[in-house]
GROMACS .gro file of C-alpha atoms in nm:
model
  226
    1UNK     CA    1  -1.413   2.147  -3.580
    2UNK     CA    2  -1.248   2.016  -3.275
    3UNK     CA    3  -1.251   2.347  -3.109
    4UNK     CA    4  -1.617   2.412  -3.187
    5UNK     CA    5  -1.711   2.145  -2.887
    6UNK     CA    6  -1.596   2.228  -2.570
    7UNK     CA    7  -1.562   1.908  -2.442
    8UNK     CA    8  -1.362   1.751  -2.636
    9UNK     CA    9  -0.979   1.837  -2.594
   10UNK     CA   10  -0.671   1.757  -2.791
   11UNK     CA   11  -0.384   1.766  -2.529
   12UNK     CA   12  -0.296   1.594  -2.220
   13UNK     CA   13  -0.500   1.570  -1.872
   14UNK     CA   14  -0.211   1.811  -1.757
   15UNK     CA   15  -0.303   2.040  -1.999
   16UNK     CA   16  -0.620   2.043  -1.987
   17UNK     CA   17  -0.534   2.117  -1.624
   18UNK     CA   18  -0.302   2.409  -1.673
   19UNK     CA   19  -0.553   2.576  -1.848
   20UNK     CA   20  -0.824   2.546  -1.616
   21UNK     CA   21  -0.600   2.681  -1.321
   22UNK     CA   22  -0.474   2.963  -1.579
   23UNK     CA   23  -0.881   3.074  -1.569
   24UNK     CA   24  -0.864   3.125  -1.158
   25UNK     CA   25  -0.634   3.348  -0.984
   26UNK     CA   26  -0.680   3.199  -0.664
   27UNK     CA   27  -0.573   2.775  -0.603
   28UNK     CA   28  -0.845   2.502  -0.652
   29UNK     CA   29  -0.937   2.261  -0.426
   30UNK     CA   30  -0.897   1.888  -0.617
   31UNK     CA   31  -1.261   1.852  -0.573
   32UNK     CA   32  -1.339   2.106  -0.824
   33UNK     CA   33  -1.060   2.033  -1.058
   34UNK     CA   34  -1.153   1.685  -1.056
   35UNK     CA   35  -1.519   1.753  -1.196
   36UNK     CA   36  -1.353   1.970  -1.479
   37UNK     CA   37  -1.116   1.697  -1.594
   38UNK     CA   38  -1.423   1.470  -1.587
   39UNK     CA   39  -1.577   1.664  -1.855
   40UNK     CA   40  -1.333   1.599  -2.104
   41UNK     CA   41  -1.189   1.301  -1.957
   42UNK     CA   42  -1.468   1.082  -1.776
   43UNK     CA   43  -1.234   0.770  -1.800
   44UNK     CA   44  -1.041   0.901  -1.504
   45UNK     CA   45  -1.072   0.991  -1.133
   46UNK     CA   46  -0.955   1.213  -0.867
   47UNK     CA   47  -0.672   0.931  -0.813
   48UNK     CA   48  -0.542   0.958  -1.189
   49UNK     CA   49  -0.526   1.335  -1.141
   50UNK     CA   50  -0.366   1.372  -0.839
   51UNK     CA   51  -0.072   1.181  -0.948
   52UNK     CA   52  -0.069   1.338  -1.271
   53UNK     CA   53  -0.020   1.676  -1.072
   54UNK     CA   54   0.208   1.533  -0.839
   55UNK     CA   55   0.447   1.354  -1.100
   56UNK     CA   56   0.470   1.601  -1.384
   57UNK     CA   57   0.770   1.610  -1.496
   58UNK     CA   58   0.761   1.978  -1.627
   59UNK     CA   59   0.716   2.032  -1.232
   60UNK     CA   60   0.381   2.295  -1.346
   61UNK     CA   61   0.203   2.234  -1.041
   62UNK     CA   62   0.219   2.343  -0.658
   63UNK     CA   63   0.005   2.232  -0.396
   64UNK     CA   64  -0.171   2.518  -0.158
   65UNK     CA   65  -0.307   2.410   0.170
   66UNK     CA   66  -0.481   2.157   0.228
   67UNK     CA   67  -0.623   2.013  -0.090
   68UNK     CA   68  -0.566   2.293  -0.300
   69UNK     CA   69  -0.366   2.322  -0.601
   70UNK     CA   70  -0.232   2.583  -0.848
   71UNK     CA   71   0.035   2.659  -1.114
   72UNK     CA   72   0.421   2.693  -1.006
   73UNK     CA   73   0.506   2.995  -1.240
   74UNK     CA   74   0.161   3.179  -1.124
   75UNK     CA   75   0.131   3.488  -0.945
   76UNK     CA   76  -0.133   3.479  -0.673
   77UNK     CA   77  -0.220   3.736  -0.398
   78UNK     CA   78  -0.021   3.841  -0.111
   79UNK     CA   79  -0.092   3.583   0.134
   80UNK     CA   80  -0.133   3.259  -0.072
   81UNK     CA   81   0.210   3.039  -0.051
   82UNK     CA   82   0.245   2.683  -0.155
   83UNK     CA   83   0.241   2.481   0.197
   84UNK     CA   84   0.517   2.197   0.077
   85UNK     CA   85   0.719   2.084  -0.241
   86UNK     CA   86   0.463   1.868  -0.406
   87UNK     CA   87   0.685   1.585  -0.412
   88UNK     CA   88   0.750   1.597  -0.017
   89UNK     CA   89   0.329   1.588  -0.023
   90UNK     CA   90   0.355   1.268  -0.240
   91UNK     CA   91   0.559   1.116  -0.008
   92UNK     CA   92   0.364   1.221   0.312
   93UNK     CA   93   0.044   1.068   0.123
   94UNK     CA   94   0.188   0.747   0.064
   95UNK     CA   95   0.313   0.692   0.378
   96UNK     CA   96  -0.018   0.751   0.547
   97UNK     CA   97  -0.144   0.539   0.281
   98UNK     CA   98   0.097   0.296   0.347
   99UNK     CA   99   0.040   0.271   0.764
  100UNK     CA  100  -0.342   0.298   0.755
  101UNK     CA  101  -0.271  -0.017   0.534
  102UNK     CA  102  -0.007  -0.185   0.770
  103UNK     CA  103  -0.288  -0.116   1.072
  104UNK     CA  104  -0.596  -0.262   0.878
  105UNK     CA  105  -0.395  -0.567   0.718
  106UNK     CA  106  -0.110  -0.639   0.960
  107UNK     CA  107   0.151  -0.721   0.665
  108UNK     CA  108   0.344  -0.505   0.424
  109UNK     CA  109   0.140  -0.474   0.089
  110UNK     CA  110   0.203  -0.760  -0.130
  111UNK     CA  111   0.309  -0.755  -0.537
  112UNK     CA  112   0.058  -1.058  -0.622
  113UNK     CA  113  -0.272  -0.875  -0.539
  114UNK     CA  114  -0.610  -0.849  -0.643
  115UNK     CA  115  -0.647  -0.512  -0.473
  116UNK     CA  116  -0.473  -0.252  -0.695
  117UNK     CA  117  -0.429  -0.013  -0.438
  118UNK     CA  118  -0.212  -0.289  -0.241
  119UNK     CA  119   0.040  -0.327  -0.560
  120UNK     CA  120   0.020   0.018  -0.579
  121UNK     CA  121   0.189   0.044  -0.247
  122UNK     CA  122   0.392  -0.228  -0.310
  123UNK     CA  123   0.574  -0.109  -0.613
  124UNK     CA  124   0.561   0.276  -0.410
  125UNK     CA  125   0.704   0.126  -0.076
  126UNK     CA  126   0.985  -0.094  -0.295
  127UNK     CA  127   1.102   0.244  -0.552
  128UNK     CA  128   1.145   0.375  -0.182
  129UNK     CA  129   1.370   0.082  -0.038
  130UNK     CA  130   1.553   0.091  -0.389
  131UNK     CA  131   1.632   0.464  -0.411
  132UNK     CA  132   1.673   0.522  -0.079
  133UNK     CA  133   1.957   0.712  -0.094
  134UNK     CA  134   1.808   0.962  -0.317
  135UNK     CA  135   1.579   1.051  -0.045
  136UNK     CA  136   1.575   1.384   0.163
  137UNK     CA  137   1.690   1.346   0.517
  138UNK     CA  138   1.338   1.367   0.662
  139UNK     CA  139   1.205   1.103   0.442
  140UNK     CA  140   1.520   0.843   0.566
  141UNK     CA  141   1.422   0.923   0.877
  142UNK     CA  142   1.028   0.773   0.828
  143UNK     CA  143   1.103   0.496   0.589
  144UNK     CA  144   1.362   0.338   0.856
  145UNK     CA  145   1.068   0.435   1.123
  146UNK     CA  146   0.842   0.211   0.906
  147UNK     CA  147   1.044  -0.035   0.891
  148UNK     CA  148   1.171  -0.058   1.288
  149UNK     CA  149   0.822  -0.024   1.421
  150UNK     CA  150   0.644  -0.295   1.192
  151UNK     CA  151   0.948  -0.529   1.178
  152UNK     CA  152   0.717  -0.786   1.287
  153UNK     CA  153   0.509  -0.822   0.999
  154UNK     CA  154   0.569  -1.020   0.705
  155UNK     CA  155   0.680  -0.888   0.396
  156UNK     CA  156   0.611  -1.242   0.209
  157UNK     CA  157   0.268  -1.328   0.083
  158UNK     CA  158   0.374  -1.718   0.156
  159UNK     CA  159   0.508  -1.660   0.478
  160UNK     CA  160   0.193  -1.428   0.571
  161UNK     CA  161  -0.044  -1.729   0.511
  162UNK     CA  162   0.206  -1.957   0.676
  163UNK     CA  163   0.194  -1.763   0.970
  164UNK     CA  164  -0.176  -1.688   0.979
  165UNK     CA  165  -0.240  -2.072   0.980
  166UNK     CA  166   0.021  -2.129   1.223
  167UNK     CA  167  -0.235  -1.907   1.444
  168UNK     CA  168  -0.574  -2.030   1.352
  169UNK     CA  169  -0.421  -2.385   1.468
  170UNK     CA  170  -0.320  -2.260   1.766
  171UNK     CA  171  -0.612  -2.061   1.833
  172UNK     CA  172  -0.818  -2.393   1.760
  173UNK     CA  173  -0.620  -2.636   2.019
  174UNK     CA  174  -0.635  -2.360   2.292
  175UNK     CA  175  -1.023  -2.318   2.243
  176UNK     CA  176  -1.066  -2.708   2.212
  177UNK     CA  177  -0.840  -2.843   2.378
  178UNK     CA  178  -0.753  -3.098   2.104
  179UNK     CA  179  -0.604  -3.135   1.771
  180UNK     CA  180  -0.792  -3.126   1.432
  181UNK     CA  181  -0.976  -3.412   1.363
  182UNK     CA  182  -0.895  -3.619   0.986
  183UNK     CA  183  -1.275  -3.666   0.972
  184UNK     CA  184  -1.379  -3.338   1.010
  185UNK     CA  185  -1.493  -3.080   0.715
  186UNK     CA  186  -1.395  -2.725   0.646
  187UNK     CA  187  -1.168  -2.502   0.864
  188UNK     CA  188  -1.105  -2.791   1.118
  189UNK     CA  189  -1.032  -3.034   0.771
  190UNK     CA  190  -0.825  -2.753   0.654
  191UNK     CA  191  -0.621  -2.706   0.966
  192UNK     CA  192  -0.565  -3.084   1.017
  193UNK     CA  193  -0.376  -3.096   0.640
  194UNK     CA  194  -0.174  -2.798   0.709
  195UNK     CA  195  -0.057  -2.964   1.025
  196UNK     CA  196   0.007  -3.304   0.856
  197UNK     CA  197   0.164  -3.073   0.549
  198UNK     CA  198   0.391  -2.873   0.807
  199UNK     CA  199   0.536  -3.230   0.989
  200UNK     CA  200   0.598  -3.344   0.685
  201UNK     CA  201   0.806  -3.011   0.572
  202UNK     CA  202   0.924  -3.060   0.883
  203UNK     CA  203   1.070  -3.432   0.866
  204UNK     CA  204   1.254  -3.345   0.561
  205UNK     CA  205   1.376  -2.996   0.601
  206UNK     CA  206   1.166  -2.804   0.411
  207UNK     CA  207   1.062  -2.498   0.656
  208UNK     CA  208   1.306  -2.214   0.715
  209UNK     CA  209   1.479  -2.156   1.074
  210UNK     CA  210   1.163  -1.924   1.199
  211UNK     CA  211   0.912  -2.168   1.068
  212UNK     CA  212   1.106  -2.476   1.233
  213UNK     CA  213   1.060  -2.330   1.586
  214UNK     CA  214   0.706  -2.224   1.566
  215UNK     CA  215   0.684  -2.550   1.441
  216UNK     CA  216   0.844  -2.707   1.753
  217UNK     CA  217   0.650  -2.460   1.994
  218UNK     CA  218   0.358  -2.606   1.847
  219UNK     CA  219   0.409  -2.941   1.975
  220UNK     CA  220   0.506  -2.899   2.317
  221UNK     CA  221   0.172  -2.641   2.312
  222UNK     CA  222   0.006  -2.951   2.153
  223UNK     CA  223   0.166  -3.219   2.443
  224UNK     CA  224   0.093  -3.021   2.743
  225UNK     CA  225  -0.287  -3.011   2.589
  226UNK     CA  226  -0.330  -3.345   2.548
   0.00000   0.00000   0.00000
């Protein structure tokens, strides 16, 4: 009965991809395979598909210029070559993914995120770190690139905020040439606790070697402004 609506299907999303790509001789762009899957599977998106191509384990997929995919085992006409190994594509995604991030955010995607896409990185950019040695030459070559020309950014959701208050109190001195006041009310009370907060951490050895001299750089900034 199952077979009677086309709709509905009884495999996999890869499947139900194989067989759509079996219909064409030529490559489909993911546009148009997307809106296929959706039929049968409206729960997913062109996300969910892409990766499902890209990580199939059965390795049934190639990817055809740019944004086009076919089948691996598939004869098409003289001409029409896969462009890259899916999985080098993957990793050329991510890592675009990965920098646009790092420009937008200024901080290496964190694992305690609201944003899925950021944990998504996060658990992609850490696999990458873990198995590094399993990696092709090329792709050494651009995760150590990553990592030498944003070595200034944090890695560590707490030291992120640390350091982004550490500015904003800064930034507030400079412009007013004065400290936070106690009796003041929202970013200026907020500013005046986290100074109070980081003496305190301070007194009893509580910040880390980095934080301790941004702490101390603080106070001569602080000195000469008063």
């Amino acid at each position: 009965m199952l077979k009677e609506w086309e709709h509905i299907k009884s495999g996999t999303i890869g499947d139900t991809i194989v067989d759509f790509l079996e219909e064409h001789d030529t490559p489909q762009t993911i546009k148009v395979i997307t809106d296929h899957v959706l039929v049968h599977y409206p729960e997913t998106n062109e996300k969910s598909i892409r990766t499902i191509m890209y990580n199939d384990t059965r390795k049934r997929f190639s990817r055809f210029g740019r944004g086009c995919f076919g089948l691996s085992n598939k004869t098409y006409p003289a001409g029409i070559k896969p462009t890259t190994n899916i999985s080098d594509s993957l990793f050329n995604e991510r890592l675009a993914d990965l920098e646009r991030f790092l420009s937008q955010n200024w901080h290496f995607p964190f694992s305690a995120s609201t944003d899925q896409n950021e944990t998504s990185l996060y658990r992609w950019w850490r696999l990458q770190r873990m198995h590094f040695d399993k990696l092709e030459e090329k792709q050494k070559d651009e995760i150590e690139r990553i990592k030498d020309q944003y070595t200034d950014l944090d890695t560590d959701k707490r030291a992120y905020e640390w350091n982004s208050k550490y500015n904003m109190l800064i930034n507030f001195v400079s412009n007013n040439q004065r400290m936070p006041s106690s009796d003041s009310k929202g970013l200026e009370k907020m500013l005046h606790d986290w100074h109070n907060k980081t003496k305190n951490y301070f007194k009893t050895n509580r910040l880390n070697d980095e934080q301790r001299k941004k702490y101390l750089k603080f106070e001569k900034l602080a000195k000469k402004g008063n």
